[in-house]
Amino acid sequence: MNYPHPIIAKEGWPFLAVAVAAALIVHFIVGVLWAAPLWLVALFVLQFFRDPPRVVPSEAGAVLSPADGRIVAIEATQDPYGQRDALKISVFMNVFNVHSNRAPVDGTITKVEYFPGRFLNAALDKASLENERNALLIDAGGHTVTCVQVAGLVARRILCYVKVGDGLTRGQRYGFIRFGSRVDVYLPLTARPRVAIGDKVSATSTILAEL
């Protein structure tokens, strides 16, 4: 296990506290029926910000999924952040997925770049280059891996907790995107995909590809 953080993501604590407090106040002042919608909101917030532990695969050369969700793209394309030809694998997260982002490989961060942008549906291909996003370039033992957090139609806040020079280990939590989003991973063209479009994946425990 690689899990040095709470099961409920710290990013959700303020939202959960407000939702539960509002539900309790209405519950005790007006009654359970009036409070029921607020309790449902609190339950939604609780499930959205859940952040369960995951087992980190030990397979050498494995690139792990940085997020929970569904594979929406696997293609040879240009990595606009690393200026190279690359294999791109994209994971789309809906509002019911865990939104904690985790490192796909062991390595050192060589570049962090933030881009303001639009808030299109993150399932669309053009969201990769037009939406608000934050890109990490990781030197993974001679291989460059680019990991891009992309905001979505509902997601309006990208959080990234690492900087240039920081070391990452596979499965390490490095960021969070609130309320629906996407993560694009750019790999060397020689990488071999281990997933297919439409597959459901889990952060850390699913192997996306082999370097």
PDB file of C-alpha atoms in Angstrom, residues 17-164:
ATOM      1  CA  ALA A  17     -18.372  20.205   6.830  1.00  0.00           C
ATOM      2  CA  VAL A  18     -20.686  22.807   5.261  1.00  0.00           C
ATOM      3  CA  ALA A  19     -23.006  20.169   3.769  1.00  0.00           C
ATOM      4  CA  VAL A  20     -23.325  18.213   7.032  1.00  0.00           C
ATOM      5  CA  ALA A  21     -23.758  21.372   9.133  1.00  0.00           C
ATOM      6  CA  ALA A  22     -26.537  22.639   6.852  1.00  0.00           C
ATOM      7  CA  ALA A  23     -28.296  19.259   6.933  1.00  0.00           C
ATOM      8  CA  LEU A  24     -28.065  19.057  10.737  1.00  0.00           C
ATOM      9  CA  ILE A  25     -29.413  22.574  11.251  1.00  0.00           C
ATOM     10  CA  VAL A  26     -32.420  22.013   8.991  1.00  0.00           C
ATOM     11  CA  HIS A  27     -32.956  18.527  10.443  1.00  0.00           C
ATOM     12  CA  PHE A  28     -33.236  19.765  14.025  1.00  0.00           C
ATOM     13  CA  ILE A  29     -35.080  23.020  13.309  1.00  0.00           C
ATOM     14  CA  VAL A  30     -37.549  22.018  10.574  1.00  0.00           C
ATOM     15  CA  GLY A  31     -37.505  18.222  10.444  1.00  0.00           C
ATOM     16  CA  VAL A  32     -36.101  15.239   8.619  1.00  0.00           C
ATOM     17  CA  LEU A  33     -38.247  15.617   5.479  1.00  0.00           C
ATOM     18  CA  TRP A  34     -36.998  19.140   4.821  1.00  0.00           C
ATOM     19  CA  ALA A  35     -33.448  18.056   5.593  1.00  0.00           C
ATOM     20  CA  ALA A  36     -33.524  15.007   3.296  1.00  0.00           C
ATOM     21  CA  PRO A  37     -32.295  16.869   0.160  1.00  0.00           C
ATOM     22  CA  LEU A  38     -29.431  18.346   2.166  1.00  0.00           C
ATOM     23  CA  TRP A  39     -28.462  14.912   3.487  1.00  0.00           C
ATOM     24  CA  LEU A  40     -28.395  13.689  -0.127  1.00  0.00           C
ATOM     25  CA  VAL A  41     -26.067  16.561  -1.010  1.00  0.00           C
ATOM     26  CA  ALA A  42     -23.840  15.620   1.934  1.00  0.00           C
ATOM     27  CA  LEU A  43     -23.747  11.994   0.743  1.00  0.00           C
ATOM     28  CA  PHE A  44     -22.807  13.130  -2.772  1.00  0.00           C
ATOM     29  CA  VAL A  45     -19.983  15.285  -1.397  1.00  0.00           C
ATOM     30  CA  LEU A  46     -18.800  12.354   0.736  1.00  0.00           C
ATOM     31  CA  GLN A  47     -18.665   9.957  -2.219  1.00  0.00           C
ATOM     32  CA  PHE A  48     -17.076  12.532  -4.527  1.00  0.00           C
ATOM     33  CA  PHE A  49     -14.186  13.250  -2.179  1.00  0.00           C
ATOM     34  CA  ARG A  50     -13.536   9.640  -1.183  1.00  0.00           C
ATOM     35  CA  ASP A  51      -9.903   8.675  -1.711  1.00  0.00           C
ATOM     36  CA  PRO A  52      -9.459   4.955  -1.035  1.00  0.00           C
ATOM     37  CA  PRO A  53      -6.098   3.196  -0.669  1.00  0.00           C
ATOM     38  CA  ARG A  54      -4.745   1.348  -3.695  1.00  0.00           C
ATOM     39  CA  VAL A  55      -2.214  -1.439  -4.190  1.00  0.00           C
ATOM     40  CA  VAL A  56       0.795  -0.323  -6.255  1.00  0.00           C
ATOM     41  CA  PRO A  57       1.785  -2.939  -8.886  1.00  0.00           C
ATOM     42  CA  SER A  58       5.430  -4.002  -8.683  1.00  0.00           C
ATOM     43  CA  GLU A  59       5.834  -4.786 -12.394  1.00  0.00           C
ATOM     44  CA  ALA A  60       8.953  -3.108 -13.808  1.00  0.00           C
ATOM     45  CA  GLY A  61       8.340  -0.590 -16.584  1.00  0.00           C
ATOM     46  CA  ALA A  62       4.635  -0.305 -15.828  1.00  0.00           C
ATOM     47  CA  VAL A  63       2.886   3.038 -16.355  1.00  0.00           C
ATOM     48  CA  LEU A  64       0.010   3.286 -13.894  1.00  0.00           C
ATOM     49  CA  SER A  65      -3.255   5.102 -14.372  1.00  0.00           C
ATOM     50  CA  PRO A  66      -3.069   8.577 -12.786  1.00  0.00           C
ATOM     51  CA  ALA A  67      -6.834   8.673 -12.236  1.00  0.00           C
ATOM     52  CA  ASP A  68     -10.027   6.667 -11.928  1.00  0.00           C
ATOM     53  CA  GLY A  69     -12.302   6.768 -14.947  1.00  0.00           C
ATOM     54  CA  ARG A  70     -12.766   5.518 -18.501  1.00  0.00           C
ATOM     55  CA  ILE A  71     -10.273   5.382 -21.373  1.00  0.00           C
ATOM     56  CA  VAL A  72     -11.431   7.794 -24.098  1.00  0.00           C
ATOM     57  CA  ALA A  73      -8.321   8.028 -26.300  1.00  0.00           C
ATOM     58  CA  ILE A  74      -5.310   5.921 -27.289  1.00  0.00           C
ATOM     59  CA  GLU A  75      -3.445   7.443 -30.201  1.00  0.00           C
ATOM     60  CA  ALA A  76      -0.106   8.393 -31.676  1.00  0.00           C
ATOM     61  CA  THR A  77       0.065  12.176 -31.654  1.00  0.00           C
ATOM     62  CA  GLN A  78       2.236  15.178 -30.834  1.00  0.00           C
ATOM     63  CA  ASP A  79       3.048  15.870 -27.198  1.00  0.00           C
ATOM     64  CA  PRO A  80       2.637  19.682 -27.163  1.00  0.00           C
ATOM     65  CA  TYR A  81       4.374  19.979 -23.787  1.00  0.00           C
ATOM     66  CA  GLY A  82       7.414  17.816 -24.514  1.00  0.00           C
ATOM     67  CA  GLN A  83       7.620  18.759 -28.223  1.00  0.00           C
ATOM     68  CA  ARG A  84       7.862  15.160 -29.431  1.00  0.00           C
ATOM     69  CA  ASP A  85       5.884  12.409 -31.099  1.00  0.00           C
ATOM     70  CA  ALA A  86       4.160  10.357 -28.429  1.00  0.00           C
ATOM     71  CA  LEU A  87       1.540   7.783 -27.523  1.00  0.00           C
ATOM     72  CA  LYS A  88      -1.360   9.525 -25.789  1.00  0.00           C
ATOM     73  CA  ILE A  89      -3.709   7.721 -23.386  1.00  0.00           C
ATOM     74  CA  SER A  90      -6.589   9.744 -21.925  1.00  0.00           C
ATOM     75  CA  VAL A  91      -8.688   8.968 -18.843  1.00  0.00           C
ATOM     76  CA  PHE A  92     -12.052  10.725 -18.450  1.00  0.00           C
ATOM     77  CA  MET A  93     -13.408  11.149 -14.909  1.00  0.00           C
ATOM     78  CA  ASN A  94     -17.119  11.720 -14.335  1.00  0.00           C
ATOM     79  CA  VAL A  95     -18.551  13.180 -11.130  1.00  0.00           C
ATOM     80  CA  PHE A  96     -18.879   9.705  -9.586  1.00  0.00           C
ATOM     81  CA  ASN A  97     -15.196   8.783  -9.965  1.00  0.00           C
ATOM     82  CA  VAL A  98     -12.460   9.364  -7.398  1.00  0.00           C
ATOM     83  CA  HIS A  99     -10.745  12.623  -8.407  1.00  0.00           C
ATOM     84  CA  SER A 100      -7.413  12.260  -6.651  1.00  0.00           C
ATOM     85  CA  ASN A 101      -4.509  12.242  -9.143  1.00  0.00           C
ATOM     86  CA  ARG A 102      -1.512   9.958  -8.628  1.00  0.00           C
ATOM     87  CA  ALA A 103       1.896   9.588 -10.238  1.00  0.00           C
ATOM     88  CA  PRO A 104       1.977   7.071 -13.110  1.00  0.00           C
ATOM     89  CA  VAL A 105       5.733   6.393 -12.861  1.00  0.00           C
ATOM     90  CA  ASP A 106       8.761   6.786 -10.629  1.00  0.00           C
ATOM     91  CA  GLY A 107      10.794   9.813 -11.651  1.00  0.00           C
ATOM     92  CA  THR A 108      11.777  13.448 -11.251  1.00  0.00           C
ATOM     93  CA  ILE A 109       9.651  16.395 -12.360  1.00  0.00           C
ATOM     94  CA  THR A 110      11.468  18.450 -14.995  1.00  0.00           C
ATOM     95  CA  LYS A 111       8.675  20.868 -15.910  1.00  0.00           C
ATOM     96  CA  VAL A 112       5.359  22.112 -14.517  1.00  0.00           C
ATOM     97  CA  GLU A 113       3.263  24.322 -16.773  1.00  0.00           C
ATOM     98  CA  TYR A 114      -0.222  25.748 -16.172  1.00  0.00           C
ATOM     99  CA  PHE A 115      -2.513  26.914 -18.987  1.00  0.00           C
ATOM    100  CA  PRO A 116      -5.745  28.888 -18.473  1.00  0.00           C
ATOM    101  CA  GLY A 117      -8.474  27.877 -20.886  1.00  0.00           C
ATOM    102  CA  ARG A 118     -12.071  26.918 -21.532  1.00  0.00           C
ATOM    103  CA  PHE A 119     -14.319  24.459 -19.685  1.00  0.00           C
ATOM    104  CA  LEU A 120     -15.570  22.174 -22.459  1.00  0.00           C
ATOM    105  CA  ASN A 121     -16.830  18.658 -21.776  1.00  0.00           C
ATOM    106  CA  ALA A 122     -13.618  16.846 -20.783  1.00  0.00           C
ATOM    107  CA  ALA A 123     -14.658  13.751 -22.758  1.00  0.00           C
ATOM    108  CA  LEU A 124     -14.122  15.688 -26.013  1.00  0.00           C
ATOM    109  CA  ASP A 125     -10.719  15.388 -27.717  1.00  0.00           C
ATOM    110  CA  LYS A 126     -10.405  19.161 -28.163  1.00  0.00           C
ATOM    111  CA  ALA A 127     -10.604  19.613 -24.382  1.00  0.00           C
ATOM    112  CA  SER A 128      -6.986  18.392 -24.213  1.00  0.00           C
ATOM    113  CA  LEU A 129      -5.725  21.586 -25.852  1.00  0.00           C
ATOM    114  CA  GLU A 130      -8.502  24.123 -25.228  1.00  0.00           C
ATOM    115  CA  ASN A 131      -9.485  23.592 -21.584  1.00  0.00           C
ATOM    116  CA  GLU A 132      -7.750  24.823 -18.453  1.00  0.00           C
ATOM    117  CA  ARG A 133      -4.933  22.362 -17.742  1.00  0.00           C
ATOM    118  CA  ASN A 134      -1.741  21.691 -15.824  1.00  0.00           C
ATOM    119  CA  ALA A 135       1.094  19.641 -17.335  1.00  0.00           C
ATOM    120  CA  LEU A 136       3.893  17.740 -15.580  1.00  0.00           C
ATOM    121  CA  LEU A 137       6.917  16.404 -17.442  1.00  0.00           C
ATOM    122  CA  ILE A 138       8.540  13.511 -15.601  1.00  0.00           C
ATOM    123  CA  ASP A 139      11.974  12.026 -16.273  1.00  0.00           C
ATOM    124  CA  ALA A 140      11.342   8.339 -15.627  1.00  0.00           C
ATOM    125  CA  GLY A 141      14.824   6.859 -15.868  1.00  0.00           C
ATOM    126  CA  GLY A 142      15.538   8.090 -19.377  1.00  0.00           C
ATOM    127  CA  HIS A 143      11.926   8.012 -20.562  1.00  0.00           C
ATOM    128  CA  THR A 144       9.844  11.193 -20.625  1.00  0.00           C
ATOM    129  CA  VAL A 145       6.286  10.838 -19.339  1.00  0.00           C
ATOM    130  CA  THR A 146       3.923  13.813 -19.581  1.00  0.00           C
ATOM    131  CA  CYS A 147       0.888  13.864 -17.302  1.00  0.00           C
ATOM    132  CA  VAL A 148      -1.744  16.566 -17.895  1.00  0.00           C
ATOM    133  CA  GLN A 149      -4.618  17.450 -15.570  1.00  0.00           C
ATOM    134  CA  VAL A 150      -7.484  18.866 -17.657  1.00  0.00           C
ATOM    135  CA  ALA A 151     -10.464  20.741 -16.198  1.00  0.00           C
ATOM    136  CA  GLY A 152     -13.931  19.847 -17.487  1.00  0.00           C
ATOM    137  CA  LEU A 153     -17.439  21.181 -17.959  1.00  0.00           C
ATOM    138  CA  VAL A 154     -18.128  21.118 -14.213  1.00  0.00           C
ATOM    139  CA  ALA A 155     -14.568  21.008 -12.880  1.00  0.00           C
ATOM    140  CA  ARG A 156     -13.271  24.526 -12.289  1.00  0.00           C
ATOM    141  CA  ARG A 157     -10.313  23.915  -9.995  1.00  0.00           C
ATOM    142  CA  ILE A 158      -7.087  22.054 -10.727  1.00  0.00           C
ATOM    143  CA  LEU A 159      -4.870  21.442  -7.705  1.00  0.00           C
ATOM    144  CA  CYS A 160      -1.227  20.391  -8.098  1.00  0.00           C
ATOM    145  CA  TYR A 161       1.076  19.947  -5.106  1.00  0.00           C
ATOM    146  CA  VAL A 162       4.439  19.260  -6.759  1.00  0.00           C
ATOM    147  CA  LYS A 163       7.125  21.395  -8.397  1.00  0.00           C
ATOM    148  CA  VAL A 164      10.161  21.103 -10.648  1.00  0.00           C
TER     149      VAL A 164
END
